[in-house]
mmCIF file of C-alpha atoms in Angstrom:
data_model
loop_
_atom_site.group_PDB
_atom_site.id
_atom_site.type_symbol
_atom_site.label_atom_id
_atom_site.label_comp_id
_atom_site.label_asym_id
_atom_site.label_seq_id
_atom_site.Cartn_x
_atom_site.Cartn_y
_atom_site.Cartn_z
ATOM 1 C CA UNK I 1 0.000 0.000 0.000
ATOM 2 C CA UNK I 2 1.359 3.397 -1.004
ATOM 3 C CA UNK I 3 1.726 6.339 2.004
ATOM 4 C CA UNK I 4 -0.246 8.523 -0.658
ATOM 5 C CA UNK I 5 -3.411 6.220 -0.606
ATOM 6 C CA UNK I 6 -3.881 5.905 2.884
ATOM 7 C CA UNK I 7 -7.453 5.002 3.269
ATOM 8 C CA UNK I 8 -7.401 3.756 6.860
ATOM 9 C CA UNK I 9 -5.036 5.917 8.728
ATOM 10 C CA UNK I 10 -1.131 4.718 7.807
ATOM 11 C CA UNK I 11 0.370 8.351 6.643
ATOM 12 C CA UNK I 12 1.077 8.683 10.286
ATOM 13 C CA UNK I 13 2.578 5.269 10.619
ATOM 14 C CA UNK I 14 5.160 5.881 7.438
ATOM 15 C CA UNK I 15 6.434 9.215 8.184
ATOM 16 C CA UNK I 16 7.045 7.640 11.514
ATOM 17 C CA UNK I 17 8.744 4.901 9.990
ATOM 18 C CA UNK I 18 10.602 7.239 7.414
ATOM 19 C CA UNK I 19 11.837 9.385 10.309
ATOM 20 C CA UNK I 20 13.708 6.360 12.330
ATOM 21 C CA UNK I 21 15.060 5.219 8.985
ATOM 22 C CA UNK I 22 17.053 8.039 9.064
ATOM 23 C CA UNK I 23 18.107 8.094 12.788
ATOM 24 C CA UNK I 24 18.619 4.253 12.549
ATOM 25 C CA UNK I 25 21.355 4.811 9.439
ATOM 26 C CA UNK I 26 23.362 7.281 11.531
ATOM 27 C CA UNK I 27 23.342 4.907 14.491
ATOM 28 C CA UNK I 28 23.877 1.606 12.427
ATOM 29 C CA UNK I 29 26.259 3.289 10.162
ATOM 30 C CA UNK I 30 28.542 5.128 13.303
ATOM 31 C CA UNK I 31 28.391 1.659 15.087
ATOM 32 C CA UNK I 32 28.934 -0.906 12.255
ATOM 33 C CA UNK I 33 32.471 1.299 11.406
ATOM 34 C CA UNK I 34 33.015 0.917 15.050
ATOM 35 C CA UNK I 35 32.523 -2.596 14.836
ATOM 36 C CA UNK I 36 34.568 -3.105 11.409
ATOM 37 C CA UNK I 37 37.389 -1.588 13.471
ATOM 38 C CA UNK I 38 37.438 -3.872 16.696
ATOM 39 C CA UNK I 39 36.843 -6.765 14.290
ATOM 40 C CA UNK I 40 40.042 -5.252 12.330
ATOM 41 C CA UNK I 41 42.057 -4.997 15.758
ATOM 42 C CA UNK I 42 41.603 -8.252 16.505
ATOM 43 C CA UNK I 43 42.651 -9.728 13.165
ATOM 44 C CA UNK I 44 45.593 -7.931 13.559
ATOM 45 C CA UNK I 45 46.326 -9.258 17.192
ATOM 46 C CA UNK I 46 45.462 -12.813 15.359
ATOM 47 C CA UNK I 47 47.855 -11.847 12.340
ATOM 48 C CA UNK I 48 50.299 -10.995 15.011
ATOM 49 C CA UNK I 49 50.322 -14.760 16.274
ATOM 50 C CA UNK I 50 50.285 -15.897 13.066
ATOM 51 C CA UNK I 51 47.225 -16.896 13.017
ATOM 52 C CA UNK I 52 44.373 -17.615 9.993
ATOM 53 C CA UNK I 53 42.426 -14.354 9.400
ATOM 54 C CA UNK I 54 40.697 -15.305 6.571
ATOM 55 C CA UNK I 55 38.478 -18.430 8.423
ATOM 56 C CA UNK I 56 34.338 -19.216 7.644
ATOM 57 C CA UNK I 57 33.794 -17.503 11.325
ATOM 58 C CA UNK I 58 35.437 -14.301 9.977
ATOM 59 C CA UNK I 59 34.367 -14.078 6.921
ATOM 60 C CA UNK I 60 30.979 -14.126 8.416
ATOM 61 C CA UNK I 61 31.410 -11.680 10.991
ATOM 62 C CA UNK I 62 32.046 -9.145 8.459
ATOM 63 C CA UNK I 63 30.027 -10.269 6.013
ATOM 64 C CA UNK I 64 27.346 -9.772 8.796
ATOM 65 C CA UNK I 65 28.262 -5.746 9.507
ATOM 66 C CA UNK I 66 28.930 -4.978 5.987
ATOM 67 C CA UNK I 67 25.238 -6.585 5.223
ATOM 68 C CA UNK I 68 23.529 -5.094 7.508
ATOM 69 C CA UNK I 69 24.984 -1.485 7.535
ATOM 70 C CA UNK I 70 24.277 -1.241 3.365
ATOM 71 C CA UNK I 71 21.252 -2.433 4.084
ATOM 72 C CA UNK I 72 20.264 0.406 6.143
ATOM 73 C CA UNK I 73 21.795 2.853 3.738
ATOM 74 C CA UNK I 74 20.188 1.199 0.149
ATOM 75 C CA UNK I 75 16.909 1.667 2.176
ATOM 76 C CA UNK I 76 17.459 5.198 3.362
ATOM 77 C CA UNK I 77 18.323 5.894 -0.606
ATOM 78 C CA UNK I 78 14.699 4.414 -1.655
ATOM 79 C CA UNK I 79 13.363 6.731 0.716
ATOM 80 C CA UNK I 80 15.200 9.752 -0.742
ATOM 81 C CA UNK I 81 14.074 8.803 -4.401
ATOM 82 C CA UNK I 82 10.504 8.371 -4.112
ATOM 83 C CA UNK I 83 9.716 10.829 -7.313
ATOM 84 C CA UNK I 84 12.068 8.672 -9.378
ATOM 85 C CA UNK I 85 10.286 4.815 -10.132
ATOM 86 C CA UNK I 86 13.481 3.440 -11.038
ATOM 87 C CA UNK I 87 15.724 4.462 -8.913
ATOM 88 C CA UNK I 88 13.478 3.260 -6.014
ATOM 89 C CA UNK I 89 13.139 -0.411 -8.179
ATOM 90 C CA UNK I 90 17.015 -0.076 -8.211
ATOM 91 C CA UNK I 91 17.710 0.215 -4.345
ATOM 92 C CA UNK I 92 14.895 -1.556 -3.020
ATOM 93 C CA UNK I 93 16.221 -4.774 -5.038
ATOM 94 C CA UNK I 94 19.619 -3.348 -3.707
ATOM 95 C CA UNK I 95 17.898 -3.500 0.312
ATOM 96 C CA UNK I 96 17.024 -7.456 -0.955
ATOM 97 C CA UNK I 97 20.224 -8.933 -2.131
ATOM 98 C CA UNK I 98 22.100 -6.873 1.322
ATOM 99 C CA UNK I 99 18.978 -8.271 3.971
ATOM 100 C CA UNK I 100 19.900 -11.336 2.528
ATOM 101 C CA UNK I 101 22.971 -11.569 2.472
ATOM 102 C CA UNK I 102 22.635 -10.414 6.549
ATOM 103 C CA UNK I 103 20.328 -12.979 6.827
ATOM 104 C CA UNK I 104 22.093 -16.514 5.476
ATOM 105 C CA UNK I 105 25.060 -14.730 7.266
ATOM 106 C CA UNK I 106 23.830 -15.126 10.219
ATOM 107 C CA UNK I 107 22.264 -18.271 9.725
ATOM 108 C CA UNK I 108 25.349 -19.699 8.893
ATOM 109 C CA UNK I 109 27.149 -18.492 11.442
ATOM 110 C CA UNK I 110 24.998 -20.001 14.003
ATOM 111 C CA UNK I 111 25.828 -23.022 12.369
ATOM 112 C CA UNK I 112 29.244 -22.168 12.252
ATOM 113 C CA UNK I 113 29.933 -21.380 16.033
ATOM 114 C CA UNK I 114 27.978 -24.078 16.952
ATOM 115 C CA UNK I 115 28.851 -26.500 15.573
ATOM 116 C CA UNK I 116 31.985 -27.732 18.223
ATOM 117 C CA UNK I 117 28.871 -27.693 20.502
ATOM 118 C CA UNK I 118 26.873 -29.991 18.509
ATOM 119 C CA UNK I 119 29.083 -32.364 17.959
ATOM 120 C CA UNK I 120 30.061 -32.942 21.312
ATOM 121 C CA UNK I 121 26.365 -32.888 22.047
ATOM 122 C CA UNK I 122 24.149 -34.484 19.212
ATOM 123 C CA UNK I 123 26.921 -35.340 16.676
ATOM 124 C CA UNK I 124 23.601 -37.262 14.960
ATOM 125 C CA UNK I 125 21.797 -34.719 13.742
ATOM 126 C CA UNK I 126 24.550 -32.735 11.721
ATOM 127 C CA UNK I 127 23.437 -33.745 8.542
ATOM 128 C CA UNK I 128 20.085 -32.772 9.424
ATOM 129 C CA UNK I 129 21.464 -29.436 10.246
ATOM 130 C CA UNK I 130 23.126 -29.099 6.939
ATOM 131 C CA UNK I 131 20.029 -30.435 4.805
ATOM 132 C CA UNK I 132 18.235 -26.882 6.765
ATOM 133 C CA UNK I 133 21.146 -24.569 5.678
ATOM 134 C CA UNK I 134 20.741 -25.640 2.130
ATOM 135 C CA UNK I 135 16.879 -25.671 2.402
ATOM 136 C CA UNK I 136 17.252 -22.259 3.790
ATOM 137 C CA UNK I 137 19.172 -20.570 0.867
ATOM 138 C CA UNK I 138 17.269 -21.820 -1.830
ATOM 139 C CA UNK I 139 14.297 -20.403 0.321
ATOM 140 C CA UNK I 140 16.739 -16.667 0.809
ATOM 141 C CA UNK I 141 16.512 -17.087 -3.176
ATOM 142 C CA UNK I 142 12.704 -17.740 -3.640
ATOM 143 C CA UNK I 143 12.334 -14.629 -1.508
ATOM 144 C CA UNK I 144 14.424 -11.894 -3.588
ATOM 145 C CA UNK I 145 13.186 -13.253 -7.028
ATOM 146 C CA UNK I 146 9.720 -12.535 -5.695
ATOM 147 C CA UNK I 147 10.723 -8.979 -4.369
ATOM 148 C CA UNK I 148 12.405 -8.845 -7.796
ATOM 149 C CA UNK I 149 9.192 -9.444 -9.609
ATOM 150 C CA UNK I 150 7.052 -7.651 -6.836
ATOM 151 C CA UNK I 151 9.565 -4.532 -7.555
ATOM 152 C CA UNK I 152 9.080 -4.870 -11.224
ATOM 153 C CA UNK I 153 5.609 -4.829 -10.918
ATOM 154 C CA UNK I 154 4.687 -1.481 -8.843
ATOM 155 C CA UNK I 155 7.852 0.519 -9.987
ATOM 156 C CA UNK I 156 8.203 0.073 -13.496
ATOM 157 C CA UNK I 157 4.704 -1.509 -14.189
ATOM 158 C CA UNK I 158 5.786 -4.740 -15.935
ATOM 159 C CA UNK I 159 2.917 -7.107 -15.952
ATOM 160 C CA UNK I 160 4.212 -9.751 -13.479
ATOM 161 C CA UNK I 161 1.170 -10.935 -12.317
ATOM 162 C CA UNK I 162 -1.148 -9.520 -9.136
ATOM 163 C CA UNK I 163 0.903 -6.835 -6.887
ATOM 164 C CA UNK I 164 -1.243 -7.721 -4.018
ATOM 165 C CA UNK I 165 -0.293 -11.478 -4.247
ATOM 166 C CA UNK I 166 3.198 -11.367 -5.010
ATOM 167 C CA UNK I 167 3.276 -8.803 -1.731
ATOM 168 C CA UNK I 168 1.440 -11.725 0.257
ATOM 169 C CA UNK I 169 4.285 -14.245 -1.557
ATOM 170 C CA UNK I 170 6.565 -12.211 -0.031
ATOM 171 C CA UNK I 171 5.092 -11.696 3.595
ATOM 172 C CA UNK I 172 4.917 -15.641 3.612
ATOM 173 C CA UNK I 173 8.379 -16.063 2.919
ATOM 174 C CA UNK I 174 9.405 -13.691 5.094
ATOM 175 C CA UNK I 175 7.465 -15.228 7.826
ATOM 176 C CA UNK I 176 8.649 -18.658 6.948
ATOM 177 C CA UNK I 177 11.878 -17.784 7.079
ATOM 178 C CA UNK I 178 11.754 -16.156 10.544
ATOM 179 C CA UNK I 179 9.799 -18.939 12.123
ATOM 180 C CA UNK I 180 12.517 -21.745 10.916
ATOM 181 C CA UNK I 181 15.424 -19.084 12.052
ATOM 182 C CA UNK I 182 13.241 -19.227 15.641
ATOM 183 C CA UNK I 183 13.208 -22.744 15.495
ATOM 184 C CA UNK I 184 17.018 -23.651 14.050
ATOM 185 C CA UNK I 185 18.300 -20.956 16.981
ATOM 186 C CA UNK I 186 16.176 -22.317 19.325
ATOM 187 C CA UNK I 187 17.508 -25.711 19.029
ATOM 188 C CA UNK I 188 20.713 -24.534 19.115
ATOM 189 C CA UNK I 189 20.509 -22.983 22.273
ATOM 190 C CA UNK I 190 19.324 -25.953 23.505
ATOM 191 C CA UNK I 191 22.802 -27.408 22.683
ATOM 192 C CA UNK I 192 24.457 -24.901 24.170
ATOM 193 C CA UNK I 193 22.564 -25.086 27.714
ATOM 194 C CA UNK I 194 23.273 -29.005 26.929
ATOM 195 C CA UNK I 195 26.162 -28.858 27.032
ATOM 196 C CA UNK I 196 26.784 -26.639 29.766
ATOM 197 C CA UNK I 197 25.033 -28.750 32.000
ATOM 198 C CA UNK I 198 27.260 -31.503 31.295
ATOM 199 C CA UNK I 199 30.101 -29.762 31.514
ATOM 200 C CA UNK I 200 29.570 -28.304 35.011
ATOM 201 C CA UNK I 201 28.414 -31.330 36.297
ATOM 202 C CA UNK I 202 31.525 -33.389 35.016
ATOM 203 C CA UNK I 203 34.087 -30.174 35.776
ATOM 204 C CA UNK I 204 35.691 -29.781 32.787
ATOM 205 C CA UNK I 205 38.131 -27.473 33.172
ATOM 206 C CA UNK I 206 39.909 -28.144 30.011
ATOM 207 C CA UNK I 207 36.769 -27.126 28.018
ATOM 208 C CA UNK I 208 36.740 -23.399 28.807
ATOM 209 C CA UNK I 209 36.418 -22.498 24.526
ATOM 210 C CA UNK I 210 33.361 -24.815 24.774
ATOM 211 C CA UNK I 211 31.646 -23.089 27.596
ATOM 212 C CA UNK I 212 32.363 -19.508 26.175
ATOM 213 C CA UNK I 213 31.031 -20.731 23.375
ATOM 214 C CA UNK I 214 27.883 -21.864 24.961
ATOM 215 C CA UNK I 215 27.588 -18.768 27.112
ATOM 216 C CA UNK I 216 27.858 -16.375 24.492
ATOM 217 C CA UNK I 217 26.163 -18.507 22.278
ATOM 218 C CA UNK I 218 22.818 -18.513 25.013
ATOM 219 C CA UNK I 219 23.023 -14.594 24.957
ATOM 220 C CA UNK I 220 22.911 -14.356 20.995
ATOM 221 C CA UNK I 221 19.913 -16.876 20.627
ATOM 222 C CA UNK I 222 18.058 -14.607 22.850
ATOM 223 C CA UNK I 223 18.678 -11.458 21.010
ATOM 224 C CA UNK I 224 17.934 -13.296 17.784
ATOM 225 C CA UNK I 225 14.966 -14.709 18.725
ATOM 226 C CA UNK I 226 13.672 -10.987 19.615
ATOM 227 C CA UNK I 227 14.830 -9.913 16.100
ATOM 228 C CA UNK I 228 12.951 -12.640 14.161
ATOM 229 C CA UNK I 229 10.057 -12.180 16.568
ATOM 230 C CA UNK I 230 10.495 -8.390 15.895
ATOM 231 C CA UNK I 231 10.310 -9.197 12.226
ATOM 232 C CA UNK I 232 7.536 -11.241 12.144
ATOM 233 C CA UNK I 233 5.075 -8.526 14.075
ATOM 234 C CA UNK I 234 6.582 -5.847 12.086
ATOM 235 C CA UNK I 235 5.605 -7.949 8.717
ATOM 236 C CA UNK I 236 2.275 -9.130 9.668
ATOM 237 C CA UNK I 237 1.328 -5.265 10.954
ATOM 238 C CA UNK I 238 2.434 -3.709 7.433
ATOM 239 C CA UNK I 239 0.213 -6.088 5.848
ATOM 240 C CA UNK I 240 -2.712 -5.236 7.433
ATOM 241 C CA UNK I 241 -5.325 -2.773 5.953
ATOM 242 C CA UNK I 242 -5.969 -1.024 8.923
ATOM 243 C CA UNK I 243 -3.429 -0.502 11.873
ATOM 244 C CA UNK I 244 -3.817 -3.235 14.061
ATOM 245 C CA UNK I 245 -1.398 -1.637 16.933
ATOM 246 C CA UNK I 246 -0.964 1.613 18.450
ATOM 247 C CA UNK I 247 1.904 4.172 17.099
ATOM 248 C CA UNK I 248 3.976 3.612 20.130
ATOM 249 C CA UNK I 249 3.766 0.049 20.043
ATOM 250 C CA UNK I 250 4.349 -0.035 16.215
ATOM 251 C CA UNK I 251 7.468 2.192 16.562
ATOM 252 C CA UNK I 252 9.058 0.334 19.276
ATOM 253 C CA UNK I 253 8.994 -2.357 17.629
ATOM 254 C CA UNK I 254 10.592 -0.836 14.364
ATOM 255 C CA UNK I 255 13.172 -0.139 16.441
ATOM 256 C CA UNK I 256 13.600 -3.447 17.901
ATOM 257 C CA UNK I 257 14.006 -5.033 14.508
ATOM 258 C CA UNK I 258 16.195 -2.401 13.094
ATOM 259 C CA UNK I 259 18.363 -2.266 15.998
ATOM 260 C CA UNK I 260 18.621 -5.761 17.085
ATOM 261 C CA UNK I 261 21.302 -6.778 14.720
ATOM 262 C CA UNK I 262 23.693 -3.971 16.427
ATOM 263 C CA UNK I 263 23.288 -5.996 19.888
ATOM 264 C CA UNK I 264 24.028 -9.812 18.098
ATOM 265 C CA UNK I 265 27.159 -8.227 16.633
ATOM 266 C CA UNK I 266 28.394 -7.018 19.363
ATOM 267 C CA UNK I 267 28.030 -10.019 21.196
ATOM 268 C CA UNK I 268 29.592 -11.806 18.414
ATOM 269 C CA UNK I 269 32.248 -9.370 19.064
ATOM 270 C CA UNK I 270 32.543 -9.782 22.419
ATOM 271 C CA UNK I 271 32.730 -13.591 22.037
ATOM 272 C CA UNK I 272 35.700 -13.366 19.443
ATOM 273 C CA UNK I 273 37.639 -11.223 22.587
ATOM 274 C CA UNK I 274 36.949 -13.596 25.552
ATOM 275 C CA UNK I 275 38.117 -16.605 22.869
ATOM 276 C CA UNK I 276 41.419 -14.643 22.417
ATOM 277 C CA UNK I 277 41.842 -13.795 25.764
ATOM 278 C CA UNK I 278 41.557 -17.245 26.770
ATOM 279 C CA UNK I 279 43.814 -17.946 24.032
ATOM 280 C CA UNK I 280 46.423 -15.722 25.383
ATOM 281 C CA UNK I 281 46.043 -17.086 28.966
ATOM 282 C CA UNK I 282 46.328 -20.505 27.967
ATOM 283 C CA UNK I 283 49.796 -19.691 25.855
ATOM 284 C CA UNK I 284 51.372 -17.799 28.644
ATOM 285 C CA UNK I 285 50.048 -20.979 31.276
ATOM 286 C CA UNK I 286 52.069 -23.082 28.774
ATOM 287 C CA UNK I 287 54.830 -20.952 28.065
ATOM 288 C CA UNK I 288 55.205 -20.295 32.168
ATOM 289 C CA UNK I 289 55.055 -24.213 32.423
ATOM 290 C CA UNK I 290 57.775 -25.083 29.761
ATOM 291 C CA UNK I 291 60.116 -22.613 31.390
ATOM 292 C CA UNK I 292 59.704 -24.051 34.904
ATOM 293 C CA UNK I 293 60.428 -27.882 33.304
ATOM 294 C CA UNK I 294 63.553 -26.326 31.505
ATOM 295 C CA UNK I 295 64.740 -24.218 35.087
ATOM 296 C CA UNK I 296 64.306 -27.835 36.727
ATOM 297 C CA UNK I 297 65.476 -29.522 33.494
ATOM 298 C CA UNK I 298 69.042 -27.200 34.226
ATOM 299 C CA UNK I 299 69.513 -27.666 38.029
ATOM 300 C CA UNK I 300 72.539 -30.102 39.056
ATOM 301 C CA UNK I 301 71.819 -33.724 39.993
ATOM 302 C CA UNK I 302 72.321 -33.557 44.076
ATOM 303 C CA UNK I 303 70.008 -30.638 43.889
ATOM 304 C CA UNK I 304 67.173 -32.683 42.474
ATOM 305 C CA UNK I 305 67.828 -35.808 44.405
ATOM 306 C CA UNK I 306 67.703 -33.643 47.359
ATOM 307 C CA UNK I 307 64.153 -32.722 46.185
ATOM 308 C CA UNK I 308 62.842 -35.814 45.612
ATOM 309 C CA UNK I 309 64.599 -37.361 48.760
ATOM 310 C CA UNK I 310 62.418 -34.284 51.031
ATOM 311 C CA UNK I 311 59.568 -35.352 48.884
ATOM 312 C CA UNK I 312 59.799 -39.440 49.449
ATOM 313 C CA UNK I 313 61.260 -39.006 52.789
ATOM 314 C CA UNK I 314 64.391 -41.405 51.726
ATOM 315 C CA UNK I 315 67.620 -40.278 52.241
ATOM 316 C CA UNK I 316 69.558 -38.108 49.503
ATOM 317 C CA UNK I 317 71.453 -41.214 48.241
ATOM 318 C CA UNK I 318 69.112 -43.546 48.051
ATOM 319 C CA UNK I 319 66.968 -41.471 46.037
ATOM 320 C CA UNK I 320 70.043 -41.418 43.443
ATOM 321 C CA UNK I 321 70.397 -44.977 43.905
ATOM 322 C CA UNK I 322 66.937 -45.660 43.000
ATOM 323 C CA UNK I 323 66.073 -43.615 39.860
ATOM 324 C CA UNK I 324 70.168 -45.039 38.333
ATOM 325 C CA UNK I 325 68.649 -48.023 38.601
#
């Protein structure tokens, strides 16, 4: 429905909307080049080590800012070009392709990160997990060649069958989409807590990547599961003929779903430091460890039978005699 029709009362509702666009792309665009540059400090600190930069984790972290900040500012652009049919076809396809990019990005990288945490968990169901992913793109691709068509249709007026339905086509995929994303992270989660619970119970102290895993892990489901819920409302509202919420309601939760990828990144963030900072304490544990072996390693002969003799409670030389022979 077009903001110029507005039969039943949504003019207020999109110049709403249209005004948090804007604030939203300052925020999102200030704060993704903040993020870019943490993620970039701690490539370097990786780089330093010699580490691989260029892993799937990585690659989908930034994939994930860069996504979601053009995003933001290919939508802003539509707004700014309403008087112009084909520039607005142009960036709203643009918006598409970069929302879904964001969103198998982040699917995958749930996937991704927990995966260590499945297979120590439910090793089983893997290839179930990998028969969704692929499920899941071809469904990211069903969704933009209907926006495609859907664009074609209002902007340029090619005849590509009904507007209204191929606007429902969309709203279903959309809704599809978010419900399995629910579902997938929700299962995941499960894993984590899983996993947790065994570990705690069990004390494993030499599983400390696992349980930041699963801790961080917990807190992104739950931010994700507000986005997609977010989503969902936001879709089902729009679709509507009348408004079925108040302007306050509607508005918080625009901002919700526009803002909600800023918090998962961050925590992704976040989870990428406490994994290096483990890292680094487990190196310098090591390190501390090999250099008290060598000290030892160095010492003369008496000293260390005198050591083990205090230790056994034998007598200097019998301790000698006994590890000679």
């Amino acid at each position: 429905m077009n903001a110029s029709e507005d039969p039943h009362g949504w003019q207020v509702y999109y110049e709403t909307s249209a005004i948090i666009a804007r604030q939203d792309l300052w925020i999102i665009t200030l704060l993704s080049a903040v993020q870019l540059v943490i993620l970039g400090s701690l490539l370097w600190t990786d780089a330093k080590t010699k580490k691989p930069i260029s892993t799937a984790v990585n690659i989908l972290i930034a994939s994930m800012i860069i996504c979601y900040a053009l995003t933001a500012i290919f939508f802003q652009l539509f707004l700014a070009v309403e008087n112009n049919p084909l520039r607005q076809a142009l960036f709203i396809t643009a918006t598409s392709l970069t929302n879904t990019g964001l969103e198998c990005s982040v699917t995958y990288y749930v996937w991704k990160r927990g995966l260590p945490v499945i297979q120590a968990t439910a090793p089983r169901l893997q290839p179930w997990f990998i028969a969704y992913l692929v499920l899941f793109g071809l469904v990211e691709v069903s969704k933009v060649v209907a926006v495609i068509f859907e664009t074609l249709s209002e902007y340029l007026s090619v005849n590509m069958g009904s507007h209204e339905r191929l606007r429902d086509v969309i709203n279903g995929i959309v809704t599809v989409l978010s419900f399995s994303t629910i579902v997938f992270d929700g299962f995941v989660a499960v894993m984590y807590v899983k996993y947790l619970r065994t570990a705690s119970n069990a004390n494993l102290h030499e599983l400390e990547k696992l349980e930041i895993l699963s801790q961080f892990g917990i807190a992104s489901c739950v931010v994700l599961e507000i986005w997609m819920v977010s989503n969902i409302l936001y879709n089902f509202w729009t679709s509507c003929e009348v408004p079925p919420v108040g302007l306050s309601v509607y508005t918080t939760c625009l901002r919700v779903f526009s803002l909600s990828p800023l918090v998962y990144l961050f925590l992704q963030l976040g989870m990428k430091y406490a994994l290096w900072k483990d890292d680094t304490r487990n190196s310098r544990h090591k390190n501390e460890r090999v250099k008290n072996a060598r000290r030892l390693s160095e010492q003369p002969s008496d000293t260390v039978g005198t050591r083990v003799s205090k230790r056994s409670g034998f007598p200097s030389s019998m301790s000698i005699q006994n590890v000679a022979t």
